[in-house]
PDB file of C-alpha atoms in Angstrom:
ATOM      1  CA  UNK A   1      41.074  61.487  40.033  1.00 41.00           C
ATOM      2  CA  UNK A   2      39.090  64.256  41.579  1.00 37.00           C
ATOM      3  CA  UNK A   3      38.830  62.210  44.894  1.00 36.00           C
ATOM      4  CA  UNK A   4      42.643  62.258  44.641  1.00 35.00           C
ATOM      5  CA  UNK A   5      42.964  65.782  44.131  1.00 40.00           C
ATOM      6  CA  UNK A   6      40.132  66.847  46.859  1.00 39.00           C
ATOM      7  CA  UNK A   7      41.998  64.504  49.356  1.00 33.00           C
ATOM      8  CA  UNK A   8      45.226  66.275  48.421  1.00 37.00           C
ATOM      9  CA  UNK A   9      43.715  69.840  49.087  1.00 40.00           C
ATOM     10  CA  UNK A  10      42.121  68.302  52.088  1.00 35.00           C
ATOM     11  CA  UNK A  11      45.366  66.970  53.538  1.00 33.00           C
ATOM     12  CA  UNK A  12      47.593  70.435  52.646  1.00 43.00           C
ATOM     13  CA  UNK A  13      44.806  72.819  54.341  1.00 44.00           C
ATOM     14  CA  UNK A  14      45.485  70.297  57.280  1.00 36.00           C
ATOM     15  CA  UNK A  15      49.157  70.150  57.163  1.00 42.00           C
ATOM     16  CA  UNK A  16      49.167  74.161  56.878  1.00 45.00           C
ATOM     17  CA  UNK A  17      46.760  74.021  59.583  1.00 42.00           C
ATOM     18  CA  UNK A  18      48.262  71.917  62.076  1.00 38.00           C
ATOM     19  CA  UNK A  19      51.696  73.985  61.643  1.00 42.00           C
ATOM     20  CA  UNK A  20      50.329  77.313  61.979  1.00 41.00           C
ATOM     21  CA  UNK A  21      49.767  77.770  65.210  1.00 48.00           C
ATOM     22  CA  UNK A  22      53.037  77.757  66.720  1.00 53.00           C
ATOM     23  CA  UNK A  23      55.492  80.346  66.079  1.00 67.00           C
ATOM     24  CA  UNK A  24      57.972  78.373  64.286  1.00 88.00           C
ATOM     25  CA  UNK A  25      57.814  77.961  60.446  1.00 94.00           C
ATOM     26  CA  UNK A  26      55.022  77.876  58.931  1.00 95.00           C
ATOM     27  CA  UNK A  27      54.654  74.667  56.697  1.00 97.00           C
ATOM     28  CA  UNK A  28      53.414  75.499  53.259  1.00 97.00           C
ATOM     29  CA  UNK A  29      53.509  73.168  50.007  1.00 97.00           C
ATOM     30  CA  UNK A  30      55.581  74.690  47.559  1.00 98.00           C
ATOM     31  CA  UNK A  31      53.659  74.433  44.150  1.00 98.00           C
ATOM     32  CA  UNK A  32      55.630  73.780  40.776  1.00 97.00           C
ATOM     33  CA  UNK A  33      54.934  75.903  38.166  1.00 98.00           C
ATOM     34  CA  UNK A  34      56.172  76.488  34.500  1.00 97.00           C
ATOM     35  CA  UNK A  35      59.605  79.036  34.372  1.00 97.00           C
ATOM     36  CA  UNK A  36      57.176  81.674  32.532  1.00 97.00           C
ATOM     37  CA  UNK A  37      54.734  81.420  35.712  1.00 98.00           C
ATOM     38  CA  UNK A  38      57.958  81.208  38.260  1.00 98.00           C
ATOM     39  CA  UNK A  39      59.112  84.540  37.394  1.00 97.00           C
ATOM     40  CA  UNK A  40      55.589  86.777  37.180  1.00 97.00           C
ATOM     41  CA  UNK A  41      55.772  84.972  40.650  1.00 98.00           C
ATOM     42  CA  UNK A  42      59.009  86.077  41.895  1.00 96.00           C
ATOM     43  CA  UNK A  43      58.269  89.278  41.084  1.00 94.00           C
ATOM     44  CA  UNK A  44      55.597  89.467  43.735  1.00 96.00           C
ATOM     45  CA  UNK A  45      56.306  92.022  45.928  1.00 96.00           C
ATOM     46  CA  UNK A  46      54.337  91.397  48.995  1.00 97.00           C
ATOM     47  CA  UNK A  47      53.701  93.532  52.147  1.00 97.00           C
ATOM     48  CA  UNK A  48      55.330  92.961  55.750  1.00 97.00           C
ATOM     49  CA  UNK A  49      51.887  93.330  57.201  1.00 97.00           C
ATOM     50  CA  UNK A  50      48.542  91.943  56.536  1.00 97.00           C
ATOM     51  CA  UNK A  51      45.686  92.161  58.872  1.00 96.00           C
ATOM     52  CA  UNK A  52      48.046  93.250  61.301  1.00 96.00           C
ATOM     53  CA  UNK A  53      49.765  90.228  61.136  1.00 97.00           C
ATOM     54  CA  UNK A  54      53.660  90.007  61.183  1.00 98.00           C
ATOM     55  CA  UNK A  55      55.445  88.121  57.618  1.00 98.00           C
ATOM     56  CA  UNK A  56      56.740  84.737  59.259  1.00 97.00           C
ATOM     57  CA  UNK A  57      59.558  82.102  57.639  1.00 97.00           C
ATOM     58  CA  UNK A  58      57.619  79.299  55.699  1.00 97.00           C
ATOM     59  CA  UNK A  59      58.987  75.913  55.406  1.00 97.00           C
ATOM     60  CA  UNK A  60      60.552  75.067  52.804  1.00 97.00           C
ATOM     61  CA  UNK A  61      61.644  78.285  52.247  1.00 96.00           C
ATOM     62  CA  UNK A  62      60.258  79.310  48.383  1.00 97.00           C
ATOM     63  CA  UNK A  63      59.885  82.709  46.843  1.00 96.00           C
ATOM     64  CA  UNK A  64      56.512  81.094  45.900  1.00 98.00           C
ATOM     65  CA  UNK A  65      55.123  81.060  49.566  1.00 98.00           C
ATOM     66  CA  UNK A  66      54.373  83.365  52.209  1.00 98.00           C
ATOM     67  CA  UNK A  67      52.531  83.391  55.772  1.00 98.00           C
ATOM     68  CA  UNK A  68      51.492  85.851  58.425  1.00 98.00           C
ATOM     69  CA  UNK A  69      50.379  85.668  61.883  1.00 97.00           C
ATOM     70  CA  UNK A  70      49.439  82.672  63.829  1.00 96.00           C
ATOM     71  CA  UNK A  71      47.354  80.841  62.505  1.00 96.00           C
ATOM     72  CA  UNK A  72      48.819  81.794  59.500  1.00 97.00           C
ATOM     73  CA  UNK A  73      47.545  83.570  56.595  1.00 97.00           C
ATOM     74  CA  UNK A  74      49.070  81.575  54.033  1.00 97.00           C
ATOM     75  CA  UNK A  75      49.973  82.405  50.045  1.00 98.00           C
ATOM     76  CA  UNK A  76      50.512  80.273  47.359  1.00 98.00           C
ATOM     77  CA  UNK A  77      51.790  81.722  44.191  1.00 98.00           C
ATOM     78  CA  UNK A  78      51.951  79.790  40.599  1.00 98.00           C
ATOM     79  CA  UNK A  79      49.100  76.722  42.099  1.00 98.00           C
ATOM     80  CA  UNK A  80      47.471  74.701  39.332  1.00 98.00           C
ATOM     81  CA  UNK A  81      44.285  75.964  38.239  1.00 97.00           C
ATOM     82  CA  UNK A  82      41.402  74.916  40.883  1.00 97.00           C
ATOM     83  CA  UNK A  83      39.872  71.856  39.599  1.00 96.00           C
ATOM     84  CA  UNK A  84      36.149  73.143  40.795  1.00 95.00           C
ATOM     85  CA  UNK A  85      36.965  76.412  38.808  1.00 96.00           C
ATOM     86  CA  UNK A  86      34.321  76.344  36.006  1.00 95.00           C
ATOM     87  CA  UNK A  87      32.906  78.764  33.638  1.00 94.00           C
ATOM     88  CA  UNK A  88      29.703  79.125  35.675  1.00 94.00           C
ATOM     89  CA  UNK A  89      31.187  79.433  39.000  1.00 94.00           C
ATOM     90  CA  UNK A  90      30.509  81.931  41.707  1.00 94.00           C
ATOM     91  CA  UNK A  91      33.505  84.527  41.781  1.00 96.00           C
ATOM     92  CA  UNK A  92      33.765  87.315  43.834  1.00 95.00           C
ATOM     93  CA  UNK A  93      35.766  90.810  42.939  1.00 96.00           C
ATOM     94  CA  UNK A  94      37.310  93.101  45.138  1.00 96.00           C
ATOM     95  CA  UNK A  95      39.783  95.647  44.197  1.00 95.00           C
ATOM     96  CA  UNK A  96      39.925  94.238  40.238  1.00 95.00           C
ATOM     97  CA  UNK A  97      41.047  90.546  41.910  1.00 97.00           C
ATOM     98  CA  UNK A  98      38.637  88.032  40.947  1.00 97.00           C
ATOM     99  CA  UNK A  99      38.621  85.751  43.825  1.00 97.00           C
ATOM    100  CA  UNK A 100      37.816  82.078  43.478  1.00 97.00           C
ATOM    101  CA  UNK A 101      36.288  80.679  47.221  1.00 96.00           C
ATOM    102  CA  UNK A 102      36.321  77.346  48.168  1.00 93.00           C
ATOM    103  CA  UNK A 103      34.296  75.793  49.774  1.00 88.00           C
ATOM    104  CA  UNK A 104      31.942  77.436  48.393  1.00 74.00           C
ATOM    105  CA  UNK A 105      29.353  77.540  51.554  1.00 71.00           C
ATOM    106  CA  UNK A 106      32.720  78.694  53.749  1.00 74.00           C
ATOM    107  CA  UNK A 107      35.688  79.700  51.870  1.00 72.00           C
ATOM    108  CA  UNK A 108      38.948  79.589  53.993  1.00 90.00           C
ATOM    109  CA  UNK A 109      41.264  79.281  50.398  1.00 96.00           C
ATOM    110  CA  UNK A 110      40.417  81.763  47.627  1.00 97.00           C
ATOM    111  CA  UNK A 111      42.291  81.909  44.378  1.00 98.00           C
ATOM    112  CA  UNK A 112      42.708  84.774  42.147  1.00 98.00           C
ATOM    113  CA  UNK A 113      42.296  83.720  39.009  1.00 97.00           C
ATOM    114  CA  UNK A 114      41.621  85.816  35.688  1.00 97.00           C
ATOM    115  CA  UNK A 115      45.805  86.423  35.947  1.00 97.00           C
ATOM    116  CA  UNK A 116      48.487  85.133  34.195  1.00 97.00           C
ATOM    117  CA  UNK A 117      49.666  82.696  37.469  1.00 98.00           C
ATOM    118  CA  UNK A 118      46.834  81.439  39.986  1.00 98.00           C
ATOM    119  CA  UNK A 119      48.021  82.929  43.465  1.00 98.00           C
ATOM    120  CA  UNK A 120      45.990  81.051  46.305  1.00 98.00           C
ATOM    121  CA  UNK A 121      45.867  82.299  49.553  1.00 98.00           C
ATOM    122  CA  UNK A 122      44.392  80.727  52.773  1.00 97.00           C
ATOM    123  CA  UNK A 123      42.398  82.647  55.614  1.00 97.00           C
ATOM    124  CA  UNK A 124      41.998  80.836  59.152  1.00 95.00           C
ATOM    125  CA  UNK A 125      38.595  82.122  60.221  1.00 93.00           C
ATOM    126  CA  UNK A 126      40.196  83.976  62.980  1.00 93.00           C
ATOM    127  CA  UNK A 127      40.458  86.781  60.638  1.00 94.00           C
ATOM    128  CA  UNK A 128      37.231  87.224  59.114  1.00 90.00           C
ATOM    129  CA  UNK A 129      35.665  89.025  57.107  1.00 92.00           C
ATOM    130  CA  UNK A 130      38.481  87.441  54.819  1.00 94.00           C
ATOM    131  CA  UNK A 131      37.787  90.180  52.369  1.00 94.00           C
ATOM    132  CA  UNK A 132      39.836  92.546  54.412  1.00 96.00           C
ATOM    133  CA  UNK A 133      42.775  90.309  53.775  1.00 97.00           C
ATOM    134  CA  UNK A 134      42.524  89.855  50.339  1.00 98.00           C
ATOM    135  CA  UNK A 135      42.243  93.595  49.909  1.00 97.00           C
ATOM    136  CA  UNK A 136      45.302  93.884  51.230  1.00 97.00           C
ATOM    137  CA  UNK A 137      47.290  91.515  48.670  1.00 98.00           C
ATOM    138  CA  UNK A 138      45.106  92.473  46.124  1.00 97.00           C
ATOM    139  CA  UNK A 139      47.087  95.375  45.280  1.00 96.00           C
ATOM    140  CA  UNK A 140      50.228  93.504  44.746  1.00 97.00           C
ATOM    141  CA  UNK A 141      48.903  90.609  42.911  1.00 98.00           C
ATOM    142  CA  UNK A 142      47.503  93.664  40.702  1.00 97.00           C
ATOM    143  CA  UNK A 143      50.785  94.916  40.409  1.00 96.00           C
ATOM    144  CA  UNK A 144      52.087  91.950  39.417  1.00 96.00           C
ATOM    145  CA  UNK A 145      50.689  89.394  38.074  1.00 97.00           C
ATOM    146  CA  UNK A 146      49.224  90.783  34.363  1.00 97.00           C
ATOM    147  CA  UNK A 147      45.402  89.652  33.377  1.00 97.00           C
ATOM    148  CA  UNK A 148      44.409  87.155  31.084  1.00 96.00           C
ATOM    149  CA  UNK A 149      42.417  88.064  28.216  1.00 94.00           C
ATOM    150  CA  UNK A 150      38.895  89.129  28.925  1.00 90.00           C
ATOM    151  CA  UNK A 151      36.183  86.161  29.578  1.00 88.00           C
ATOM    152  CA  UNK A 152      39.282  83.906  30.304  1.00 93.00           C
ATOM    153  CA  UNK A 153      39.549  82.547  33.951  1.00 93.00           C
TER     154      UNK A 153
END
């Protein structure tokens, strides 16, 4: 089961990958959360902007996805909880966002967790140090998106 879901990860980082470079929609699986999850979601309001990089059309179009620049910057709102999210993992904070980075030795997807709806957003090395870029979402997934209790994840 956790080959499965690995190979699934695997295959949409590749599929996002493969379709970001061009100019033309951005390709970006469109998760399937509860209705209570769906609507903290929709009420993300995100910017036009991040890391200088212009908001592009995703395919199919969802008010649960976004993407900017080529390669694309890529967010995921309402995403299952990570299956390698533990307890004891490593989490990173910036901006009152903790950030869930996988892999772990290279993170390219991070996942805010700690929030009422896990918002996952993909950085293409090309824009490194991805901290910068989850800075600038930060704010609205702050906005947004209430925190769970305190020690929950």
């Amino acid at each position: 089961m956790l080959r499965r879901r690995r190979a699934a990860l695997v295959l949409a980082a590749l599929a996002l990958t493969a379709s970001a470079c061009g100019d033309s929609a951005v390709e970006i699986p469109v998760p399937h959360p509860d209705a209570a999850t769906a609507r903290l979601c929709d009420g993300l309001r995100l910017p036009e902007k991040v890391h200088d990089q212009s908001r592009r059309d995703a395919s199919p179009d969802s008010p649960l996805t976004a993407a900017w620049g080529s390669p694309a910057i890529a967010l995921r709102c309402g995403v299952a909880r990570p299956p390698a999210l533990k307890p004891t993992s490593q989490l990173v904070t910036i901006n009152g966002i903790d950030w869930f980075g996988q892999p772990v030795d290279r993170p390219v997807t991070f996942t805010a967790v700690a929030r009422q709806a896990y918002v996952e957003v993909t950085v293409p090395v090309k824009y490194n140090p991805a901290g910068d870029v989850l800075i600038e979402l930060g704010g609205s997934i702050k906005a947004t998106i209430p925190a769970k209790p305190e020690g929950e994840i």
